[in-house]
Amino acid sequence: MKRYEQLAEQIAELIRSGVLAPGERVPSVRQARRSYGVSPSTIFQAYYLLEDRGLIQARARSGYFVRELARQPLAEPGSSAPTATSTEVDVSELVFSVLGSLKDPATVPFGSAFPSPELFPLPRLARSMAHALRDMPGHAVIADMTAGNPDLRRQIGLRYRVAGVSLALEELVITNGAMEALNLCLQTVTQPGDLVAIESPAFYATLQVLERLKLKAVEIPVHPREGIDLGVLAERLANLPIKACWFMSSLQNPMGATLGEAQKAELYALLKRHQVPLIEDDVYAELHYGAQPPRPLKSFDDAGLVMHCGSFSKSLAPGYRVGWVAGGRYAEQIARLKLMTTISPSVPAQAAIADYLQHGGYDRHLRKLRIALETQQAAMLASAARHFPAETRVSRPAGGYFLWFEFPERVDSLQLFQLALAQGISLAPGPIFSATRGFRHCARLNHGHPWDAQSEQAMAALGRILATL
């Protein structure tokens, strides 16, 4: 062992034995230097290693602290293993039955697709709406319906530039949320009966869109940390007439996986070689926990193959329904298809978000939101370790507000869903994320709501139900 590895193991033993308790501050660099007689460089290397192992975490201007989950972590799930054939999709009835459970505001919303509205600056957005409408010239109400609000387009373009993507504004199409953007992209590049490569598990709305458009799913395995299996994708592209791919390359829903930059470059090279377009669903891009956001696959696109879809619904304004797509070579077709269907998202909503992006402190809001979501993730992980069966496995995404749980094989998550709902707790059972209704013993839980006594009691109740299954 190198000296920093020995030091890391010494501190890890203090954590495992309870000498350093969850939430407690670990020795500062100065204290550790005196206690262990090593250089600051060695101490930092040891702390970085402990961070990577999930035992400690840094807090800005405060030092390093023992993670709440450190003493009893649950294991991570393995890669998924979908069938190798294409599949006709029929999941909507099951999805609608799950979504219907969220209508009662008294239900603990672990099954929700959104974070808590308490985390969004809704009063400030309302002021932006009033300000934007007061200053909006009359002709803009009509003009902005087709091209989209020019200030909003410029603000989105600036955020692309910060993310390292050089983008012509003509490529941007403003849509009614990301779901319309994703629908339009898929309709642009496919016909009924075509094969579309998707992740497994996949966001249930992906499956519903394929079902509505009568497309067949080719499911690609996903690892909760490493993302889609590029080897399997290469084999499927070589042997099947896949017409499009629909992937979330960062903070994938429901597993939370993020491809590394090398894997993203490899994925893009693979798609370019086969000339298969990619619909990149990147709605969680702003919810990363680290200092640097994951680089979008769109940043590798030098041939216009990537249709990059985003939205403000998950990071700022769920009810405003403002999304967009950077359509690459397909932008004009997407824009025309939009004009043939919904024409335009709300002009006032576009103006309000444009005003907020310019004057409301969006990045300051995002920093607070990320801290809240990461803190709530730690709370749910710790609670799951206390209450769920020891064999349970769980993902640890580097952002977002979902955790993917893999329960013991004996557990039927549809039965778990019904029993939990009877106690006022919702969750998203695994089969709604699969074209073949797989993942029977899995579930997605949302930690996007402030953690409180009710949340803890709900996790304890789920643990008691799991013990009976």
Short mmCIF file of C-alpha atoms in Angstrom, two decimals:
data_model
loop_
_atom_site.label_atom_id
_atom_site.label_comp_id
_atom_site.label_asym_id
_atom_site.label_seq_id
_atom_site.Cartn_x
_atom_site.Cartn_y
_atom_site.Cartn_z
CA MET A 1 0.00 0.00 0.00
CA LYS A 2 1.12 3.52 -0.72
CA ARG A 3 1.20 5.92 2.22
CA TYR A 4 -1.98 7.75 1.20
CA GLU A 5 -3.78 4.39 0.80
CA GLN A 6 -2.67 3.38 4.30
CA LEU A 7 -3.93 6.69 5.68
CA ALA A 8 -7.25 6.27 3.85
CA GLU A 9 -7.64 2.77 5.32
CA GLN A 10 -6.89 4.05 8.84
CA ILE A 11 -9.62 6.69 8.54
CA ALA A 12 -12.00 4.20 6.92
CA GLU A 13 -11.56 1.92 9.92
CA LEU A 14 -12.40 4.81 12.25
CA ILE A 15 -15.62 5.32 10.25
CA ARG A 16 -16.53 1.62 10.18
CA SER A 17 -15.95 1.26 13.93
CA GLY A 18 -18.06 4.34 14.71
CA VAL A 19 -15.21 6.42 16.16
CA LEU A 20 -15.99 8.90 13.38
CA ALA A 21 -19.78 9.04 13.23
CA PRO A 22 -21.96 9.88 10.18
CA GLY A 23 -22.07 13.66 9.76
CA GLU A 24 -18.93 14.20 11.84
CA ARG A 25 -16.06 16.30 10.50
CA VAL A 26 -12.90 14.35 9.70
CA PRO A 27 -9.55 15.85 10.78
CA SER A 28 -8.53 18.99 8.92
CA VAL A 29 -5.36 18.90 6.84
CA ARG A 30 -3.48 20.65 9.65
CA GLN A 31 -4.78 18.22 12.28
CA ALA A 32 -4.09 15.18 10.11
CA ARG A 33 -0.60 16.42 9.38
CA ARG A 34 0.14 16.65 13.12
CA SER A 35 -1.55 13.34 13.97
CA TYR A 36 -0.18 11.19 11.16
CA GLY A 37 3.07 12.96 10.29
CA VAL A 38 2.42 13.09 6.55
CA SER A 39 2.45 15.83 3.92
CA PRO A 40 -0.65 17.83 2.89
CA SER A 41 -0.42 16.16 -0.55
CA THR A 42 -0.68 12.70 1.04
CA ILE A 43 -3.67 13.81 3.12
CA PHE A 44 -5.51 15.20 0.11
CA GLN A 45 -4.85 12.00 -1.89
CA ALA A 46 -6.25 9.96 0.99
CA TYR A 47 -9.34 12.15 1.25
CA TYR A 48 -9.93 12.01 -2.50
CA LEU A 49 -9.76 8.21 -2.28
CA LEU A 50 -12.24 8.18 0.61
CA GLU A 51 -14.53 10.45 -1.43
CA ASP A 52 -14.39 8.03 -4.37
CA ARG A 53 -15.30 5.19 -2.01
CA GLY A 54 -18.34 7.15 -0.83
CA LEU A 55 -17.17 7.37 2.79
CA ILE A 56 -16.67 11.13 3.10
CA GLN A 57 -17.81 14.24 1.27
CA ALA A 58 -16.46 17.77 0.96
CA ARG A 59 -18.52 20.77 2.02
CA ALA A 60 -17.59 24.17 0.64
CA ARG A 61 -15.39 26.14 3.03
CA SER A 62 -16.09 23.64 5.83
CA GLY A 63 -13.84 20.63 5.21
CA TYR A 64 -14.62 16.92 4.88
CA PHE A 65 -17.40 15.07 6.69
CA VAL A 66 -18.37 11.42 7.09
CA ARG A 67 -21.20 10.54 4.77
CA GLU A 68 -24.44 9.60 6.47
CA LEU A 69 -24.54 6.27 4.62
CA ALA A 70 -20.93 5.33 5.28
CA ARG A 71 -21.42 2.66 7.95
CA GLN A 72 -23.93 0.49 6.10
CA PRO A 73 -23.93 1.02 2.34
CA LEU A 74 -26.13 -1.06 0.04
CA ALA A 75 -24.47 -2.67 -2.98
CA GLU A 76 -24.84 -1.34 -6.52
CA PRO A 77 -26.98 -3.15 -9.14
CA GLY A 78 -25.31 -4.83 -12.09
CA SER A 79 -26.00 -4.27 -15.78
CA SER A 80 -29.45 -4.99 -17.16
CA ALA A 81 -29.92 -7.97 -19.49
CA PRO A 82 -32.75 -7.31 -21.99
CA THR A 83 -33.69 -9.72 -24.78
CA ALA A 84 -31.77 -9.52 -28.05
CA THR A 85 -34.86 -9.22 -30.25
CA SER A 86 -36.96 -6.19 -31.19
CA THR A 87 -40.17 -5.76 -29.21
CA GLU A 88 -43.57 -4.25 -29.88
CA VAL A 89 -44.43 -1.93 -27.01
CA ASP A 90 -47.60 -2.14 -24.91
CA VAL A 91 -47.11 -0.46 -21.55
CA SER A 92 -49.47 2.53 -21.50
CA GLU A 93 -52.24 1.01 -19.39
CA LEU A 94 -49.73 -0.03 -16.75
CA VAL A 95 -48.09 3.41 -16.79
CA PHE A 96 -51.40 5.23 -16.49
CA SER A 97 -52.40 3.10 -13.51
CA VAL A 98 -49.16 4.09 -11.77
CA LEU A 99 -49.47 7.79 -12.65
CA GLY A 100 -53.02 7.82 -11.35
CA SER A 101 -51.69 7.07 -7.89
CA LEU A 102 -50.05 10.49 -7.72
CA LYS A 103 -53.25 12.53 -7.84
CA ASP A 104 -53.82 12.45 -4.08
CA PRO A 105 -51.65 15.21 -2.54
CA ALA A 106 -51.54 13.23 0.72
CA THR A 107 -49.62 10.41 -0.96
CA VAL A 108 -45.86 10.29 -0.30
CA PRO A 109 -44.60 11.02 -3.84
CA PHE A 110 -41.73 8.53 -4.21
CA GLY A 111 -43.30 7.58 -7.57
CA SER A 112 -43.39 11.14 -8.95
CA ALA A 113 -41.47 12.20 -12.07
CA PHE A 114 -40.83 15.73 -10.72
CA PRO A 115 -39.00 17.28 -7.79
CA SER A 116 -40.93 19.27 -5.21
CA PRO A 117 -42.33 22.63 -6.40
CA GLU A 118 -40.93 24.03 -3.13
CA LEU A 119 -37.48 23.81 -4.73
CA PHE A 120 -38.38 26.16 -7.59
CA PRO A 121 -38.41 29.99 -7.52
CA LEU A 122 -42.05 30.24 -8.49
CA PRO A 123 -42.71 33.73 -6.98
CA ARG A 124 -39.68 35.12 -8.83
CA LEU A 125 -40.88 33.50 -12.04
CA ALA A 126 -44.29 35.12 -11.55
CA ARG A 127 -42.59 38.52 -11.36
CA SER A 128 -40.68 37.69 -14.53
CA MET A 129 -43.97 36.81 -16.22
CA ALA A 130 -45.53 40.14 -15.21
CA HIS A 131 -42.46 42.08 -16.28
CA ALA A 132 -42.18 40.31 -19.63
CA LEU A 133 -45.84 40.75 -20.50
CA ARG A 134 -45.82 44.42 -19.53
CA ASP A 135 -42.93 45.11 -21.90
CA MET A 136 -43.97 42.77 -24.73
CA PRO A 137 -44.84 44.60 -27.99
CA GLY A 138 -48.14 43.54 -29.51
CA HIS A 139 -46.65 42.09 -32.70
CA ALA A 140 -44.38 39.77 -30.65
CA VAL A 141 -47.39 37.70 -29.54
CA ILE A 142 -47.81 36.58 -33.15
CA ALA A 143 -44.18 36.67 -34.30
CA ASP A 144 -42.88 34.58 -31.39
CA MET A 145 -45.40 31.82 -32.08
CA THR A 146 -43.43 30.52 -35.04
CA ALA A 147 -39.76 31.26 -34.38
CA GLY A 148 -39.93 31.30 -30.59
CA ASN A 149 -39.05 34.13 -28.23
CA PRO A 150 -35.75 35.61 -29.53
CA ASP A 151 -34.44 36.42 -26.04
CA LEU A 152 -35.14 32.87 -24.90
CA ARG A 153 -33.38 31.42 -27.94
CA ARG A 154 -30.34 33.60 -27.27
CA GLN A 155 -30.23 32.56 -23.60
CA ILE A 156 -30.43 28.88 -24.52
CA GLY A 157 -27.73 29.43 -27.14
CA LEU A 158 -25.47 31.01 -24.51
CA ARG A 159 -25.89 28.02 -22.21
CA TYR A 160 -24.91 25.71 -25.06
CA ARG A 161 -21.78 27.78 -25.63
CA VAL A 162 -20.86 27.53 -21.94
CA ALA A 163 -21.29 23.74 -22.23
CA GLY A 164 -18.82 23.68 -25.12
CA VAL A 165 -21.35 23.35 -27.93
CA SER A 166 -21.14 25.77 -30.83
CA LEU A 167 -24.68 26.09 -32.09
CA ALA A 168 -26.39 28.18 -34.75
CA LEU A 169 -29.61 29.67 -33.33
CA GLU A 170 -31.42 28.54 -36.50
CA GLU A 171 -30.96 24.99 -35.22
CA LEU A 172 -33.09 25.64 -32.12
CA VAL A 173 -36.79 24.78 -32.13
CA ILE A 174 -38.78 25.85 -29.04
CA THR A 175 -41.34 23.21 -28.03
CA ASN A 176 -44.08 22.39 -25.53
CA GLY A 177 -41.69 20.81 -23.06
CA ALA A 178 -39.11 18.15 -23.85
CA MET A 179 -41.75 15.51 -24.56
CA GLU A 180 -42.94 17.36 -27.65
CA ALA A 181 -39.35 17.81 -28.75
CA LEU A 182 -38.66 14.09 -28.37
CA ASN A 183 -41.90 13.15 -30.18
CA LEU A 184 -41.13 15.49 -33.08
CA CYS A 185 -37.59 14.14 -33.43
CA LEU A 186 -38.77 10.56 -33.55
CA GLN A 187 -41.51 11.32 -36.07
CA THR A 188 -38.97 13.11 -38.26
CA VAL A 189 -36.64 10.12 -38.67
CA THR A 190 -38.94 7.05 -38.44
CA GLN A 191 -42.00 5.40 -39.97
CA PRO A 192 -44.42 2.93 -38.30
CA GLY A 193 -42.78 -0.47 -37.95
CA ASP A 194 -39.20 0.89 -37.75
CA LEU A 195 -36.74 -0.26 -35.09
CA VAL A 196 -35.49 2.22 -32.48
CA ALA A 197 -32.66 1.49 -30.06
CA ILE A 198 -33.49 2.50 -26.48
CA GLU A 199 -31.98 1.93 -23.05
CA SER A 200 -33.09 -0.88 -20.78
CA PRO A 201 -34.50 0.16 -18.39
CA ALA A 202 -35.88 3.23 -20.19
CA PHE A 203 -38.00 6.18 -19.09
CA TYR A 204 -41.60 4.99 -19.40
CA ALA A 205 -42.59 7.96 -21.59
CA THR A 206 -40.06 6.70 -24.16
CA LEU A 207 -41.95 3.44 -24.33
CA GLN A 208 -45.29 5.22 -24.60
CA VAL A 209 -44.07 7.30 -27.55
CA LEU A 210 -42.84 4.19 -29.35
CA GLU A 211 -46.17 2.51 -28.66
CA ARG A 212 -48.16 5.46 -30.02
CA LEU A 213 -46.03 5.71 -33.19
CA LYS A 214 -46.12 1.91 -33.71
CA LEU A 215 -42.34 1.57 -33.52
CA LYS A 216 -40.42 -1.45 -32.25
CA ALA A 217 -37.94 -1.23 -29.39
CA VAL A 218 -34.44 -2.68 -29.48
CA GLU A 219 -33.38 -2.63 -25.84
CA ILE A 220 -29.71 -2.01 -25.01
CA PRO A 221 -28.31 -3.03 -21.59
CA VAL A 222 -27.46 -0.26 -19.12
CA HIS A 223 -25.08 -0.29 -16.17
CA PRO A 224 -26.12 2.10 -13.36
CA ARG A 225 -22.74 3.83 -13.34
CA GLU A 226 -21.21 3.24 -16.78
CA GLY A 227 -24.30 3.65 -18.97
CA ILE A 228 -25.28 1.77 -22.11
CA ASP A 229 -23.29 -1.24 -23.29
CA LEU A 230 -21.53 0.04 -26.40
CA GLY A 231 -20.46 -3.46 -27.45
CA VAL A 232 -24.07 -4.66 -27.55
CA LEU A 233 -25.13 -1.48 -29.37
CA ALA A 234 -22.42 -2.01 -32.00
CA GLU A 235 -23.63 -5.56 -32.58
CA ARG A 236 -27.28 -4.45 -32.87
CA LEU A 237 -26.43 -1.65 -35.31
CA ALA A 238 -24.44 -4.09 -37.45
CA ASN A 239 -27.20 -6.71 -37.59
CA LEU A 240 -30.52 -4.88 -37.32
CA PRO A 241 -32.06 -2.10 -39.49
CA ILE A 242 -32.18 0.40 -36.62
CA LYS A 243 -33.45 3.76 -37.86
CA ALA A 244 -32.79 5.87 -34.75
CA CYS A 245 -31.44 5.76 -31.19
CA TRP A 246 -33.06 7.46 -28.21
CA PHE A 247 -30.62 7.67 -25.30
CA MET A 248 -29.97 9.71 -22.16
CA SER A 249 -26.18 9.93 -22.12
CA SER A 250 -26.14 11.81 -18.78
CA LEU A 251 -28.14 11.11 -15.60
CA GLN A 252 -30.26 8.49 -17.32
CA ASN A 253 -33.78 7.93 -16.04
CA PRO A 254 -34.36 5.63 -14.17
CA MET A 255 -30.85 4.27 -13.39
CA GLY A 256 -28.98 7.58 -13.22
CA ALA A 257 -26.02 6.46 -15.34
CA THR A 258 -23.70 8.97 -17.03
CA LEU A 259 -21.37 7.96 -19.85
CA GLY A 260 -17.79 9.19 -19.56
CA GLU A 261 -16.38 11.48 -22.24
CA ALA A 262 -14.42 8.65 -23.89
CA GLN A 263 -17.57 6.52 -24.05
CA LYS A 264 -19.56 9.43 -25.49
CA ALA A 265 -16.93 9.95 -28.19
CA GLU A 266 -17.02 6.21 -28.96
CA LEU A 267 -20.82 6.24 -29.09
CA TYR A 268 -20.89 9.17 -31.48
CA ALA A 269 -18.25 7.55 -33.74
CA LEU A 270 -20.39 4.40 -33.84
CA LEU A 271 -23.53 6.30 -34.81
CA LYS A 272 -21.67 8.33 -37.41
CA ARG A 273 -20.21 5.19 -38.98
CA HIS A 274 -23.70 3.72 -39.38
CA GLN A 275 -25.34 7.13 -40.12
CA VAL A 276 -28.00 6.48 -37.48
CA PRO A 277 -29.46 9.64 -35.89
CA LEU A 278 -29.50 10.05 -32.12
CA ILE A 279 -32.25 11.66 -30.10
CA GLU A 280 -30.38 12.83 -26.98
CA ASP A 281 -32.78 13.28 -24.06
CA ASP A 282 -30.85 15.62 -21.74
CA VAL A 283 -33.54 17.05 -19.47
CA TYR A 284 -31.51 16.49 -16.28
CA ALA A 285 -28.37 18.22 -17.60
CA GLU A 286 -28.52 21.05 -15.04
CA LEU A 287 -28.97 18.73 -12.03
CA HIS A 288 -25.40 17.38 -11.79
CA TYR A 289 -23.87 17.41 -8.30
CA GLY A 290 -20.24 17.98 -9.29
CA ALA A 291 -18.61 21.28 -10.16
CA GLN A 292 -18.46 20.44 -13.87
CA PRO A 293 -21.56 19.42 -15.83
CA PRO A 294 -21.31 16.27 -17.94
CA ARG A 295 -20.53 17.09 -21.55
CA PRO A 296 -23.51 16.46 -23.87
CA LEU A 297 -23.11 14.05 -26.76
CA LYS A 298 -24.18 16.97 -28.95
CA SER A 299 -20.74 18.51 -28.33
CA PHE A 300 -19.18 15.72 -30.43
CA ASP A 301 -21.63 16.19 -33.32
CA ASP A 302 -19.87 17.40 -36.46
CA ALA A 303 -22.36 15.88 -38.89
CA GLY A 304 -25.73 17.10 -37.55
CA LEU A 305 -26.77 13.59 -36.46
CA VAL A 306 -27.67 14.48 -32.87
CA MET A 307 -31.05 16.00 -31.98
CA HIS A 308 -30.41 17.35 -28.49
CA CYS A 309 -33.57 17.85 -26.40
CA GLY A 310 -33.77 19.93 -23.24
CA SER A 311 -36.34 21.51 -20.97
CA PHE A 312 -36.81 23.85 -18.01
CA SER A 313 -39.40 21.51 -16.47
CA LYS A 314 -36.98 19.60 -14.23
CA SER A 315 -34.76 22.51 -13.20
CA LEU A 316 -36.94 25.64 -13.07
CA ALA A 317 -40.57 25.68 -14.16
CA PRO A 318 -42.50 22.36 -14.46
CA GLY A 319 -45.87 23.88 -15.34
CA TYR A 320 -44.55 26.32 -17.96
CA ARG A 321 -43.97 23.50 -20.47
CA VAL A 322 -41.09 25.15 -22.30
CA GLY A 323 -38.54 22.88 -23.95
CA TRP A 324 -36.44 22.85 -27.06
CA VAL A 325 -34.47 20.76 -29.50
CA ALA A 326 -31.18 21.56 -31.21
CA GLY A 327 -32.11 19.58 -34.30
CA GLY A 328 -28.88 19.38 -36.30
CA ARG A 329 -29.50 18.45 -39.93
CA TYR A 330 -33.14 17.72 -39.05
CA ALA A 331 -33.99 21.14 -37.56
CA GLU A 332 -36.04 22.41 -40.50
CA GLN A 333 -38.10 19.21 -40.71
CA ILE A 334 -38.73 19.31 -36.96
CA ALA A 335 -39.82 22.97 -37.13
CA ARG A 336 -42.24 22.27 -39.98
CA LEU A 337 -43.72 19.28 -38.17
CA LYS A 338 -44.23 21.40 -35.06
CA LEU A 339 -46.08 24.04 -37.09
CA MET A 340 -48.34 21.28 -38.44
CA THR A 341 -49.25 20.14 -34.93
CA THR A 342 -49.07 22.49 -31.92
CA ILE A 343 -47.71 25.62 -33.67
CA SER A 344 -46.11 27.07 -30.54
CA PRO A 345 -45.64 26.72 -26.79
CA SER A 346 -47.07 29.51 -24.63
CA VAL A 347 -45.62 32.87 -25.71
CA PRO A 348 -46.00 34.39 -22.19
CA ALA A 349 -44.26 31.37 -20.63
CA GLN A 350 -41.36 31.74 -23.07
CA ALA A 351 -41.07 35.45 -22.27
CA ALA A 352 -41.17 34.80 -18.52
CA ILE A 353 -38.37 32.23 -18.64
CA ALA A 354 -36.29 34.47 -20.93
CA ASP A 355 -36.65 37.32 -18.44
CA TYR A 356 -35.72 35.05 -15.53
CA LEU A 357 -32.63 33.71 -17.33
CA GLN A 358 -31.49 37.28 -17.96
CA HIS A 359 -32.27 38.80 -14.56
CA GLY A 360 -33.43 36.19 -12.04
CA GLY A 361 -30.24 34.43 -10.99
CA TYR A 362 -30.76 31.04 -12.66
CA ASP A 363 -27.28 29.73 -11.84
CA ARG A 364 -27.66 30.76 -8.20
CA HIS A 365 -30.97 28.87 -8.08
CA LEU A 366 -29.35 25.81 -9.68
CA ARG A 367 -26.58 25.71 -7.09
CA LYS A 368 -29.14 25.67 -4.27
CA LEU A 369 -31.25 23.06 -6.09
CA ARG A 370 -28.28 20.73 -6.61
CA ILE A 371 -27.27 20.94 -2.95
CA ALA A 372 -30.84 20.15 -1.88
CA LEU A 373 -31.12 17.17 -4.23
CA GLU A 374 -27.74 15.74 -3.20
CA THR A 375 -28.61 16.10 0.49
CA GLN A 376 -31.96 14.41 -0.06
CA GLN A 377 -30.28 11.61 -2.01
CA ALA A 378 -27.98 10.94 0.94
CA ALA A 379 -30.98 10.88 3.27
CA MET A 380 -32.86 8.34 1.13
CA LEU A 381 -29.77 6.13 0.73
CA ALA A 382 -29.19 6.17 4.48
CA SER A 383 -32.86 5.42 5.15
CA ALA A 384 -32.88 2.55 2.65
CA ALA A 385 -29.80 1.06 4.34
CA ARG A 386 -31.64 1.18 7.67
CA HIS A 387 -34.98 -0.20 6.56
CA PHE A 388 -34.67 -2.29 3.36
CA PRO A 389 -33.49 -5.92 3.14
CA ALA A 390 -29.69 -6.25 3.25
CA GLU A 391 -29.70 -7.89 -0.22
CA THR A 392 -31.18 -4.73 -1.76
CA ARG A 393 -29.02 -3.01 -4.37
CA VAL A 394 -29.27 0.68 -5.27
CA SER A 395 -27.77 3.08 -7.79
CA ARG A 396 -25.77 6.16 -6.75
CA PRO A 397 -26.20 8.76 -9.51
CA ALA A 398 -24.01 11.86 -9.63
CA GLY A 399 -27.06 14.06 -10.06
CA GLY A 400 -30.82 14.16 -10.53
CA TYR A 401 -33.43 12.98 -8.04
CA PHE A 402 -34.05 9.29 -8.72
CA LEU A 403 -32.66 6.11 -7.19
CA TRP A 404 -33.02 2.71 -8.87
CA PHE A 405 -33.58 -0.12 -6.39
CA GLU A 406 -33.05 -3.79 -7.16
CA PHE A 407 -34.79 -5.85 -4.48
CA PRO A 408 -34.37 -9.57 -3.75
CA GLU A 409 -35.73 -11.78 -6.57
CA ARG A 410 -38.71 -12.82 -4.46
CA VAL A 411 -40.11 -9.27 -4.49
CA ASP A 412 -42.82 -8.41 -7.02
CA SER A 413 -42.66 -4.62 -7.39
CA LEU A 414 -46.20 -4.44 -8.81
CA GLN A 415 -47.44 -6.08 -5.62
CA LEU A 416 -45.18 -3.78 -3.62
CA PHE A 417 -46.71 -0.82 -5.48
CA GLN A 418 -50.26 -1.84 -4.55
CA LEU A 419 -49.44 -2.58 -0.90
CA ALA A 420 -47.52 0.68 -0.54
CA LEU A 421 -50.30 2.68 -2.17
CA ALA A 422 -52.75 1.27 0.37
CA GLN A 423 -50.55 2.93 3.01
CA GLY A 424 -50.37 6.26 1.17
CA ILE A 425 -46.98 5.74 -0.49
CA SER A 426 -46.35 5.83 -4.23
CA LEU A 427 -43.41 4.38 -6.13
CA ALA A 428 -42.60 3.55 -9.74
CA PRO A 429 -42.43 -0.25 -10.23
CA GLY A 430 -39.77 -1.67 -12.54
CA PRO A 431 -42.05 -3.13 -15.27
CA ILE A 432 -43.17 0.34 -16.45
CA PHE A 433 -39.56 0.97 -17.56
CA SER A 434 -39.38 -2.05 -19.88
CA ALA A 435 -40.86 -2.88 -23.28
CA THR A 436 -41.08 -6.50 -22.12
CA ARG A 437 -42.33 -5.58 -18.61
CA GLY A 438 -39.09 -6.82 -17.08
CA PHE A 439 -37.39 -5.58 -13.90
CA ARG A 440 -40.14 -7.21 -11.88
CA HIS A 441 -38.14 -6.97 -8.66
CA CYS A 442 -37.00 -3.35 -9.20
CA ALA A 443 -38.43 0.10 -8.52
CA ARG A 444 -37.54 3.76 -8.98
CA LEU A 445 -37.89 6.10 -6.01
CA ASN A 446 -37.91 9.90 -6.17
CA HIS A 447 -35.88 11.81 -3.54
CA GLY A 448 -36.72 15.21 -5.03
CA HIS A 449 -38.88 16.34 -2.12
CA PRO A 450 -37.54 17.80 1.15
CA TRP A 451 -36.72 14.97 3.53
CA ASP A 452 -38.86 14.98 6.66
CA ALA A 453 -40.36 12.67 9.26
CA GLN A 454 -43.05 11.55 6.80
CA SER A 455 -40.38 10.53 4.29
CA GLU A 456 -38.53 8.49 6.91
CA GLN A 457 -41.76 6.84 8.08
CA ALA A 458 -42.64 5.96 4.48
CA MET A 459 -39.23 4.28 3.96
CA ALA A 460 -39.73 2.33 7.19
CA ALA A 461 -43.20 1.25 5.98
CA LEU A 462 -41.75 0.11 2.64
CA GLY A 463 -39.13 -1.86 4.55
CA ARG A 464 -41.84 -3.62 6.56
CA ILE A 465 -43.76 -4.47 3.38
CA LEU A 466 -40.60 -5.78 1.70
CA ALA A 467 -39.98 -8.04 4.68
CA THR A 468 -43.35 -9.73 4.07
CA LEU A 469 -42.87 -10.39 0.36
#
